[in-house]
GROMACS .gro file of C-alpha atoms in nm:
model
  366
    1MET     CA    1  11.991   9.689   9.704
    2ASP     CA    2  12.245   9.410   9.754
    3ALA     CA    3  12.264   9.218  10.082
    4ASP     CA    4  12.574   9.395  10.215
    5ALA     CA    5  12.434   9.743  10.149
    6LEU     CA    6  12.098   9.642  10.293
    7ASN     CA    7  12.254   9.516  10.614
    8THR     CA    8  12.430   9.846  10.679
    9CYS     CA    9  12.097  10.031  10.687
   10PHE     CA   10  11.992   9.854  11.007
   11SER     CA   11  12.088   9.917  11.367
   12HIS     CA   12  12.029   9.762  11.708
   13LYS     CA   13  12.103  10.069  11.919
   14TYR     CA   14  11.974  10.424  11.893
   15SER     CA   15  12.325  10.574  11.886
   16GLU     CA   16  12.417  10.348  11.593
   17ALA     CA   17  12.101  10.442  11.401
   18ARG     CA   18  12.159  10.812  11.462
   19GLU     CA   19  12.520  10.792  11.350
   20LYS     CA   20  12.422  10.612  11.028
   21PHE     CA   21  12.142  10.859  10.955
   22LEU     CA   22  12.365  11.164  11.000
   23ALA     CA   23  12.643  11.003  10.795
   24ALA     CA   24  12.399  10.925  10.512
   25ALA     CA   25  12.266  11.282  10.518
   26ASP     CA   26  12.619  11.419  10.508
   27ALA     CA   27  12.719  11.189  10.222
   28ALA     CA   28  12.414  11.314  10.029
   29GLY     CA   29  12.530  11.670  10.083
   30LEU     CA   30  12.239  11.762  10.306
   31ASP     CA   31  12.243  11.995  10.604
   32ALA     CA   32  12.112  11.848  10.928
   33HIS     CA   33  12.008  12.002  11.256
   34ALA     CA   34  11.885  11.859  11.583
   35GLU     CA   35  11.615  11.921  11.839
   36ILE     CA   36  11.805  11.804  12.149
   37HIS     CA   37  11.610  11.603  12.405
   38PRO     CA   38  11.652  11.706  12.773
   39LEU     CA   39  11.728  11.349  12.886
   40LEU     CA   40  12.004  11.106  12.798
   41GLY     CA   41  11.975  10.766  12.638
   42GLN     CA   42  12.017  10.421  12.786
   43ASP     CA   43  12.395  10.434  12.731
   44GLY     CA   44  12.429  10.799  12.835
   45GLU     CA   45  12.416  10.920  12.475
   46THR     CA   46  12.262  11.245  12.349
   47LEU     CA   47  11.906  11.207  12.226
   48ALA     CA   48  11.764  11.417  11.944
   49LEU     CA   49  11.503  11.454  11.676
   50ASP     CA   50  11.740  11.491  11.379
   51VAL     CA   51  11.621  11.673  11.070
   52ALA     CA   52  11.781  11.664  10.723
   53ARG     CA   53  11.643  11.858  10.427
   54CYS     CA   54  11.688  11.802  10.054
   55GLY     CA   55  11.566  12.103   9.857
   56PRO     CA   56  11.525  12.477   9.912
   57ILE     CA   57  11.329  12.625  10.200
   58SER     CA   58  11.117  12.807   9.941
   59ALA     CA   59  10.995  12.487   9.771
   60GLU     CA   60  10.620  12.486   9.707
   61LYS     CA   61  10.602  12.109   9.743
   62LEU     CA   62  10.734  11.930  10.052
   63LEU     CA   63  10.750  11.562  10.146
   64LEU     CA   64  10.798  11.461  10.510
   65VAL     CA   65  10.947  11.117  10.580
   66SER     CA   66  10.944  11.043  10.955
   67SER     CA   67  11.046  10.757  11.183
   68GLY     CA   68  11.031  10.666  11.549
   69CYS     CA   69  10.694  10.807  11.651
   70HIS     CA   70  10.664  10.492  11.860
   71GLY     CA   71  11.022  10.473  11.983
   72VAL     CA   72  11.125  10.112  11.935
   73GLU     CA   73  10.949  10.107  11.596
   74GLY     CA   74  11.215  10.354  11.486
   75TYR     CA   75  11.464  10.079  11.409
   76ALA     CA   76  11.257   9.978  11.107
   77GLY     CA   77  11.177  10.335  11.001
   78SER     CA   78  11.536  10.455  11.044
   79ALA     CA   79  11.658  10.187  10.802
   80VAL     CA   80  11.413  10.301  10.536
   81GLN     CA   81  11.523  10.664  10.581
   82ILE     CA   82  11.891  10.569  10.551
   83ALA     CA   83  11.816  10.371  10.234
   84LEU     CA   84  11.635  10.672  10.087
   85LEU     CA   85  11.925  10.905  10.172
   86ARG     CA   86  12.161  10.664   9.996
   87ASP     CA   87  11.934  10.646   9.690
   88ALA     CA   88  12.083  10.909   9.459
   89ASN     CA   89  11.806  10.854   9.203
   90PHE     CA   90  11.535  10.931   9.459
   91LEU     CA   91  11.704  11.254   9.568
   92GLU     CA   92  11.771  11.356   9.207
   93GLN     CA   93  11.409  11.292   9.108
   94ALA     CA   94  11.294  11.506   9.399
   95GLN     CA   95  11.517  11.793   9.293
   96GLN     CA   96  11.408  11.770   8.930
   97ALA     CA   97  11.043  11.769   9.037
   98GLY     CA   98  11.090  12.070   9.262
   99VAL     CA   99  10.989  11.865   9.567
  100ALA     CA  100  11.181  11.924   9.889
  101VAL     CA  101  11.218  11.619  10.115
  102LEU     CA  102  11.240  11.658  10.491
  103PHE     CA  103  11.367  11.356  10.685
  104LEU     CA  104  11.264  11.349  11.053
  105HIS     CA  105  11.470  11.083  11.231
  106ALA     CA  106  11.343  10.954  11.567
  107LEU     CA  107  11.041  11.164  11.660
  108ASN     CA  108  11.058  10.988  11.998
  109PRO     CA  109  11.431  10.934  12.052
  110TRP     CA  110  11.389  10.851  12.422
  111GLY     CA  111  11.165  10.554  12.343
  112MET     CA  112  11.395  10.439  12.066
  113SER     CA  113  11.701  10.440  12.291
  114TRP     CA  114  11.531  10.286  12.594
  115MET     CA  115  11.352  10.022  12.384
  116ARG     CA  116  11.007  10.151  12.469
  117ARG     CA  117  10.717  10.238  12.244
  118THR     CA  118  10.620  10.542  12.452
  119THR     CA  119  10.785  10.872  12.537
  120GLN     CA  120  10.955  10.934  12.871
  121GLU     CA  121  10.612  11.044  12.999
  122ASN     CA  122  10.474  10.695  12.918
  123VAL     CA  123  10.270  10.863  12.644
  124ASP     CA  124  10.181  10.719  12.306
  125LEU     CA  125  10.284  11.009  12.084
  126ASN     CA  126  10.020  10.921  11.824
  127ARG     CA  127   9.748  10.973  12.088
  128ASN     CA  128   9.897  11.297  12.231
  129PHE     CA  129   9.772  11.555  11.981
  130GLN     CA  130   9.473  11.678  12.178
  131ASP     CA  131   9.341  12.018  12.282
  132PHE     CA  132   9.426  11.978  12.650
  133SER     CA  133   9.221  12.285  12.742
  134HIS     CA  134   8.908  12.077  12.677
  135PRO     CA  135   8.781  11.757  12.841
  136LEU     CA  136   8.970  11.457  12.706
  137PRO     CA  137   8.796  11.161  12.541
  138ALA     CA  138   8.668  10.889  12.772
  139ASN     CA  139   8.737  10.521  12.709
  140PRO     CA  140   8.529  10.330  12.966
  141GLY     CA  141   8.607  10.000  12.794
  142TYR     CA  142   8.975  10.048  12.864
  143ASP     CA  143   8.911  10.159  13.222
  144GLU     CA  144   8.727   9.832  13.281
  145LEU     CA  145   9.007   9.618  13.138
  146HIS     CA  146   9.306   9.809  13.273
  147PRO     CA  147   9.360   9.585  13.582
  148LEU     CA  148   9.368   9.280  13.355
  149LEU     CA  149   9.589   9.440  13.091
  150VAL     CA  150   9.849   9.568  13.336
  151PRO     CA  151   9.861   9.318  13.625
  152SER     CA  152  10.052   9.371  13.947
  153THR     CA  153  10.282   9.075  13.882
  154TRP     CA  154  10.471   8.943  13.580
  155PRO     CA  155  10.429   8.691  13.440
  156PRO     CA  156  10.053   8.730  13.497
  157SER     CA  157   9.870   8.479  13.710
  158PRO     CA  158   9.680   8.199  13.532
  159GLU     CA  159   9.357   8.358  13.658
  160ASN     CA  160   9.448   8.690  13.495
  161GLU     CA  161   9.524   8.525  13.162
  162GLN     CA  162   9.204   8.321  13.172
  163LYS     CA  163   8.995   8.632  13.231
  164LEU     CA  164   9.162   8.818  12.947
  165GLN     CA  165   9.110   8.524  12.713
  166ALA     CA  166   8.744   8.517  12.815
  167VAL     CA  167   8.711   8.887  12.722
  168LEU     CA  168   8.872   8.814  12.387
  169ALA     CA  169   8.638   8.522  12.322
  170GLN     CA  170   8.334   8.729  12.418
  171ARG     CA  171   8.413   9.050  12.230
  172GLY     CA  172   8.640   8.940  11.946
  173MET     CA  173   8.982   9.063  11.840
  174ALA     CA  174   8.865   9.371  11.649
  175ALA     CA  175   8.659   9.504  11.941
  176LEU     CA  176   8.938   9.434  12.191
  177GLN     CA  177   9.190   9.610  11.966
  178GLN     CA  178   8.969   9.918  11.946
  179ILE     CA  179   8.921   9.931  12.324
  180VAL     CA  180   9.289   9.881  12.403
  181SER     CA  181   9.464  10.078  12.129
  182GLY     CA  182   9.217  10.354  12.044
  183GLY     CA  183   9.371  10.574  12.312
  184GLN     CA  184   9.295  10.643  12.678
  185TYR     CA  185   9.354  10.942  12.908
  186SER     CA  186   9.262  10.807  13.251
  187GLU     CA  187   9.544  10.564  13.338
  188PRO     CA  188   9.893  10.723  13.325
  189GLU     CA  189  10.048  10.384  13.398
  190GLY     CA  190   9.845  10.209  13.131
  191LEU     CA  191   9.870  10.114  12.765
  192PHE     CA  192   9.817  10.363  12.480
  193TYR     CA  193   9.801  10.654  12.725
  194GLY     CA  194   9.759  10.986  12.546
  195GLY     CA  195   9.881  11.211  12.827
  196HIS     CA  196   9.746  11.522  12.997
  197ALA     CA  197   9.981  11.770  12.828
  198PRO     CA  198  10.190  11.798  12.511
  199THR     CA  199  10.502  11.580  12.529
  200TRP     CA  200  10.852  11.698  12.443
  201SER     CA  201  10.825  11.504  12.117
  202GLN     CA  202  10.504  11.683  12.020
  203GLN     CA  203  10.661  12.023  12.087
  204ALA     CA  204  10.978  11.933  11.897
  205LEU     CA  205  10.775  11.827  11.594
  206ARG     CA  206  10.587  12.156  11.602
  207HIS     CA  207  10.917  12.347  11.609
  208VAL     CA  208  11.036  12.159  11.300
  209LEU     CA  209  10.712  12.221  11.111
  210ARG     CA  210  10.723  12.591  11.191
  211ASP     CA  211  11.076  12.613  11.057
  212HIS     CA  212  11.031  12.400  10.746
  213ALA     CA  213  10.667  12.359  10.645
  214ARG     CA  214  10.497  12.698  10.655
  215ARG     CA  215  10.601  12.807  10.304
  216CYS     CA  216  10.486  12.507  10.099
  217SER     CA  217  10.149  12.488   9.926
  218LYS     CA  218  10.149  12.108   9.889
  219LEU     CA  219  10.255  11.880  10.173
  220GLY     CA  220  10.289  11.500  10.174
  221TRP     CA  221  10.379  11.282  10.472
  222VAL     CA  222  10.508  10.925  10.491
  223ASP     CA  223  10.519  10.824  10.859
  224LEU     CA  224  10.706  10.495  10.905
  225HIS     CA  225  10.585  10.234  11.157
  226SER     CA  226  10.613   9.861  11.222
  227GLY     CA  227  10.408   9.600  11.406
  228LEU     CA  228  10.063   9.599  11.250
  229GLY     CA  229   9.965   9.352  10.983
  230ALA     CA  230  10.079   9.022  10.839
  231THR     CA  231  10.447   8.940  10.879
  232GLY     CA  232  10.656   9.101  10.606
  233GLN     CA  233  10.366   9.285  10.443
  234ALA     CA  234  10.301   9.658  10.422
  235GLU     CA  235   9.976   9.842  10.478
  236ILE     CA  236   9.928  10.203  10.372
  237ILE     CA  237   9.689  10.372  10.618
  238PHE     CA  238   9.525  10.705  10.539
  239SER     CA  239   9.633  10.984  10.773
  240GLY     CA  240   9.406  11.281  10.739
  241ASP     CA  241   9.053  11.410  10.753
  242GLY     CA  242   8.827  11.122  10.657
  243SER     CA  243   8.535  11.361  10.614
  244ASP     CA  244   8.717  11.533  10.326
  245PRO     CA  245   8.652  11.320  10.013
  246ALA     CA  246   8.908  11.513   9.807
  247GLN     CA  247   9.182  11.441  10.060
  248VAL     CA  248   9.098  11.070  10.071
  249GLU     CA  249   9.077  11.046   9.693
  250ARG     CA  250   9.409  11.224   9.649
  251ALA     CA  251   9.578  10.985   9.893
  252ARG     CA  252   9.425  10.688   9.714
  253ALA     CA  253   9.558  10.818   9.381
  254TRP     CA  254   9.908  10.834   9.531
  255TRP     CA  255   9.886  10.496   9.703
  256PRO     CA  256   9.622  10.275   9.529
  257THR     CA  257   9.628  10.012   9.808
  258LEU     CA  258   9.535  10.275  10.070
  259LYS     CA  259   9.327  10.160  10.368
  260THR     CA  260   9.133  10.390  10.598
  261MET     CA  261   9.028  10.380  10.962
  262HIS     CA  262   8.703  10.571  10.907
  263GLU     CA  263   8.591  10.319  10.641
  264HIS     CA  264   8.707  10.034  10.867
  265THR     CA  265   8.924   9.884  10.592
  266SER     CA  266   9.246   9.929  10.788
  267ILE     CA  267   9.399   9.690  11.040
  268SER     CA  268   9.441   9.990  11.270
  269ALA     CA  269   9.184  10.088  11.531
  270VAL     CA  270   9.024  10.431  11.508
  271ILE     CA  271   9.251  10.641  11.726
  272SER     CA  272   9.217  10.960  11.928
  273GLY     CA  273   9.476  11.240  11.929
  274ALA     CA  274   9.645  11.136  11.604
  275MET     CA  275   9.971  11.305  11.508
  276TRP     CA  276   9.865  11.405  11.156
  277SER     CA  277   9.621  11.660  11.305
  278VAL     CA  278   9.918  11.887  11.379
  279ILE     CA  279   9.942  11.974  11.008
  280GLY     CA  280   9.618  12.171  11.005
  281GLN     CA  281   9.734  12.365  11.311
  282GLU     CA  282  10.092  12.440  11.207
  283CYS     CA  283  10.066  12.437  10.825
  284PRO     CA  284   9.713  12.556  10.742
  285GLN     CA  285   9.830  12.698  10.408
  286ALA     CA  286   9.921  12.354  10.268
  287GLU     CA  287   9.711  12.100  10.082
  288PHE     CA  288   9.788  11.788  10.287
  289THR     CA  289   9.814  11.426  10.175
  290GLY     CA  290   9.940  11.182  10.434
  291MET     CA  291   9.968  10.818  10.531
  292GLY     CA  292  10.104  10.588  10.795
  293PHE     CA  293  10.323  10.309  10.660
  294GLU     CA  294  10.282   9.993  10.868
  295PHE     CA  295  10.500   9.686  10.819
  296GLY     CA  296  10.389   9.362  10.980
  297THR     CA  297  10.596   9.168  11.231
  298VAL     CA  298  10.425   8.918  11.463
  299PRO     CA  299  10.060   8.837  11.552
  300PRO     CA  300   9.865   9.105  11.743
  301LEU     CA  301   9.830   8.901  12.064
  302HIS     CA  302  10.208   8.854  12.068
  303ILE     CA  303  10.252   9.231  12.042
  304LEU     CA  304   9.993   9.293  12.312
  305GLN     CA  305  10.171   9.052  12.546
  306ALA     CA  306  10.505   9.224  12.484
  307MET     CA  307  10.350   9.564  12.556
  308ARG     CA  308  10.185   9.439  12.875
  309ALA     CA  309  10.519   9.308  13.001
  310ASP     CA  310  10.692   9.633  12.909
  311GLN     CA  311  10.430   9.838  13.092
  312TRP     CA  312  10.459   9.619  13.402
  313LEU     CA  313  10.834   9.675  13.402
  314GLU     CA  314  10.790  10.052  13.362
  315ASN     CA  315  10.544  10.056  13.652
  316HIS     CA  316  10.798   9.886  13.881
  317PRO     CA  317  11.111  10.104  13.874
  318GLU     CA  318  11.240   9.918  14.178
  319LYS     CA  319  11.314   9.626  13.945
  320PRO     CA  320  11.673   9.670  13.818
  321LEU     CA  321  11.694   9.701  13.440
  322ARG     CA  322  11.988   9.465  13.429
  323THR     CA  323  11.803   9.166  13.570
  324ALA     CA  324  11.742   8.872  13.340
  325LEU     CA  325  11.365   8.929  13.344
  326ALA     CA  326  11.397   9.298  13.261
  327GLN     CA  327  11.635   9.228  12.975
  328LYS     CA  328  11.404   8.959  12.841
  329ILE     CA  329  11.108   9.200  12.850
  330ARG     CA  330  11.299   9.479  12.671
  331GLN     CA  331  11.429   9.236  12.408
  332GLY     CA  332  11.080   9.095  12.367
  333LEU     CA  333  10.940   9.438  12.288
  334PHE     CA  334  11.216   9.502  12.035
  335GLU     CA  335  11.145   9.170  11.863
  336ALA     CA  336  10.773   9.248  11.853
  337PHE     CA  337  10.844   9.544  11.622
  338PHE     CA  338  11.159   9.435  11.438
  339ILE     CA  339  11.244   9.101  11.278
  340ASP     CA  340  11.616   9.042  11.249
  341ALA     CA  341  11.599   8.840  10.928
  342PRO     CA  342  11.725   8.935  10.579
  343GLN     CA  343  11.402   8.849  10.397
  344TRP     CA  344  11.189   9.068  10.627
  345GLN     CA  345  11.441   9.350  10.613
  346GLN     CA  346  11.463   9.338  10.232
  347ALA     CA  347  11.084   9.354  10.203
  348LEU     CA  348  11.068   9.642  10.451
  349ILE     CA  349  11.319   9.850  10.254
  350GLU     CA  350  11.159   9.774   9.918
  351ASN     CA  351  10.807   9.859  10.038
  352GLY     CA  352  10.923  10.169  10.226
  353LEU     CA  353  11.108  10.302   9.923
  354ASP     CA  354  10.813  10.228   9.694
  355ALA     CA  355  10.574  10.415   9.924
  356SER     CA  356  10.808  10.715   9.940
  357ARG     CA  357  10.860  10.719   9.563
  358ALA     CA  358  10.483  10.709   9.516
  359ALA     CA  359  10.449  11.014   9.740
  360LEU     CA  360  10.714  11.195   9.537
  361THR     CA  361  10.529  11.109   9.215
  362GLY     CA  362  10.200  11.226   9.366
  363LEU     CA  363  10.342  11.559   9.476
  364ASN     CA  364  10.504  11.610   9.136
  365ALA     CA  365  10.177  11.536   8.956
  366SER     CA  366   9.982  11.775   9.178
   0.00000   0.00000   0.00000
């Protein structure tokens, strides 16, 4: 993809990304429909989970390509989806292989518009897929650290930062990452909160799966994210039942560089309430092969600091969003998950397209 075409895939506002996605779907001759969000965006715009399908509803093989599970990460994922929609060869190969492709743009449109990683409920969507009729998982390690992670003032006091650095030195980065990002259900105003009920985004995703994914016998999923890993490098993370060797082996055949949480080869922590679990509930007829595509931005402590600032701002609604500090915090979160540089963007598109093509090849072979 040349530089000019590449640049037009990217957006800096949700409304711009949505417009480009819908235009690309229309240019490809695809029908699109929307799950409309009950709230408006930062600029008063309509918010929606937009869905575009290539291939018949009766297709036995279906590939999901989704973006925006974590709101602000959607700016990277949206660009990959737009590039795929503009790739006539990819769409033609899918049709020839009998594989339908379902593009899900902005699973969490509220977070994407408002430059937050969470939903409007302050919920991490990828920790929200729980059976809320049962006791929720405990995370005592997070409960202990919550006052340090989300201080009452921003910037944090020197004492707060020293204590957090001491925890890091004592426990190590991997252990701290697991405690903080594994998911917690006790602090609604905290980080990586999984919620106490299904979010709007969870329910909208279920509606889409019921409409589009209950007829297929083979189902693949490429879920696009950014933030984890080395800058400008992709990691393919297994999304599925780690206790099922056939499912893991199938995913590894599709994506040979696959990493897994349960084998502790992935940069990701082991998480609770993962989104992929919805497939077994809504599409039990399908043989599932899924992965999370992560594309690295900045170091993990930089991301953690941006998320702490963002959570402090969310917890203090009396602070006007137009103040210099608030704008700096929102921009800081955006820059933690999106690098506005041609080299990074080119690598993101190339790796995202390669991962999606590999999924198409895998479904065709199966």
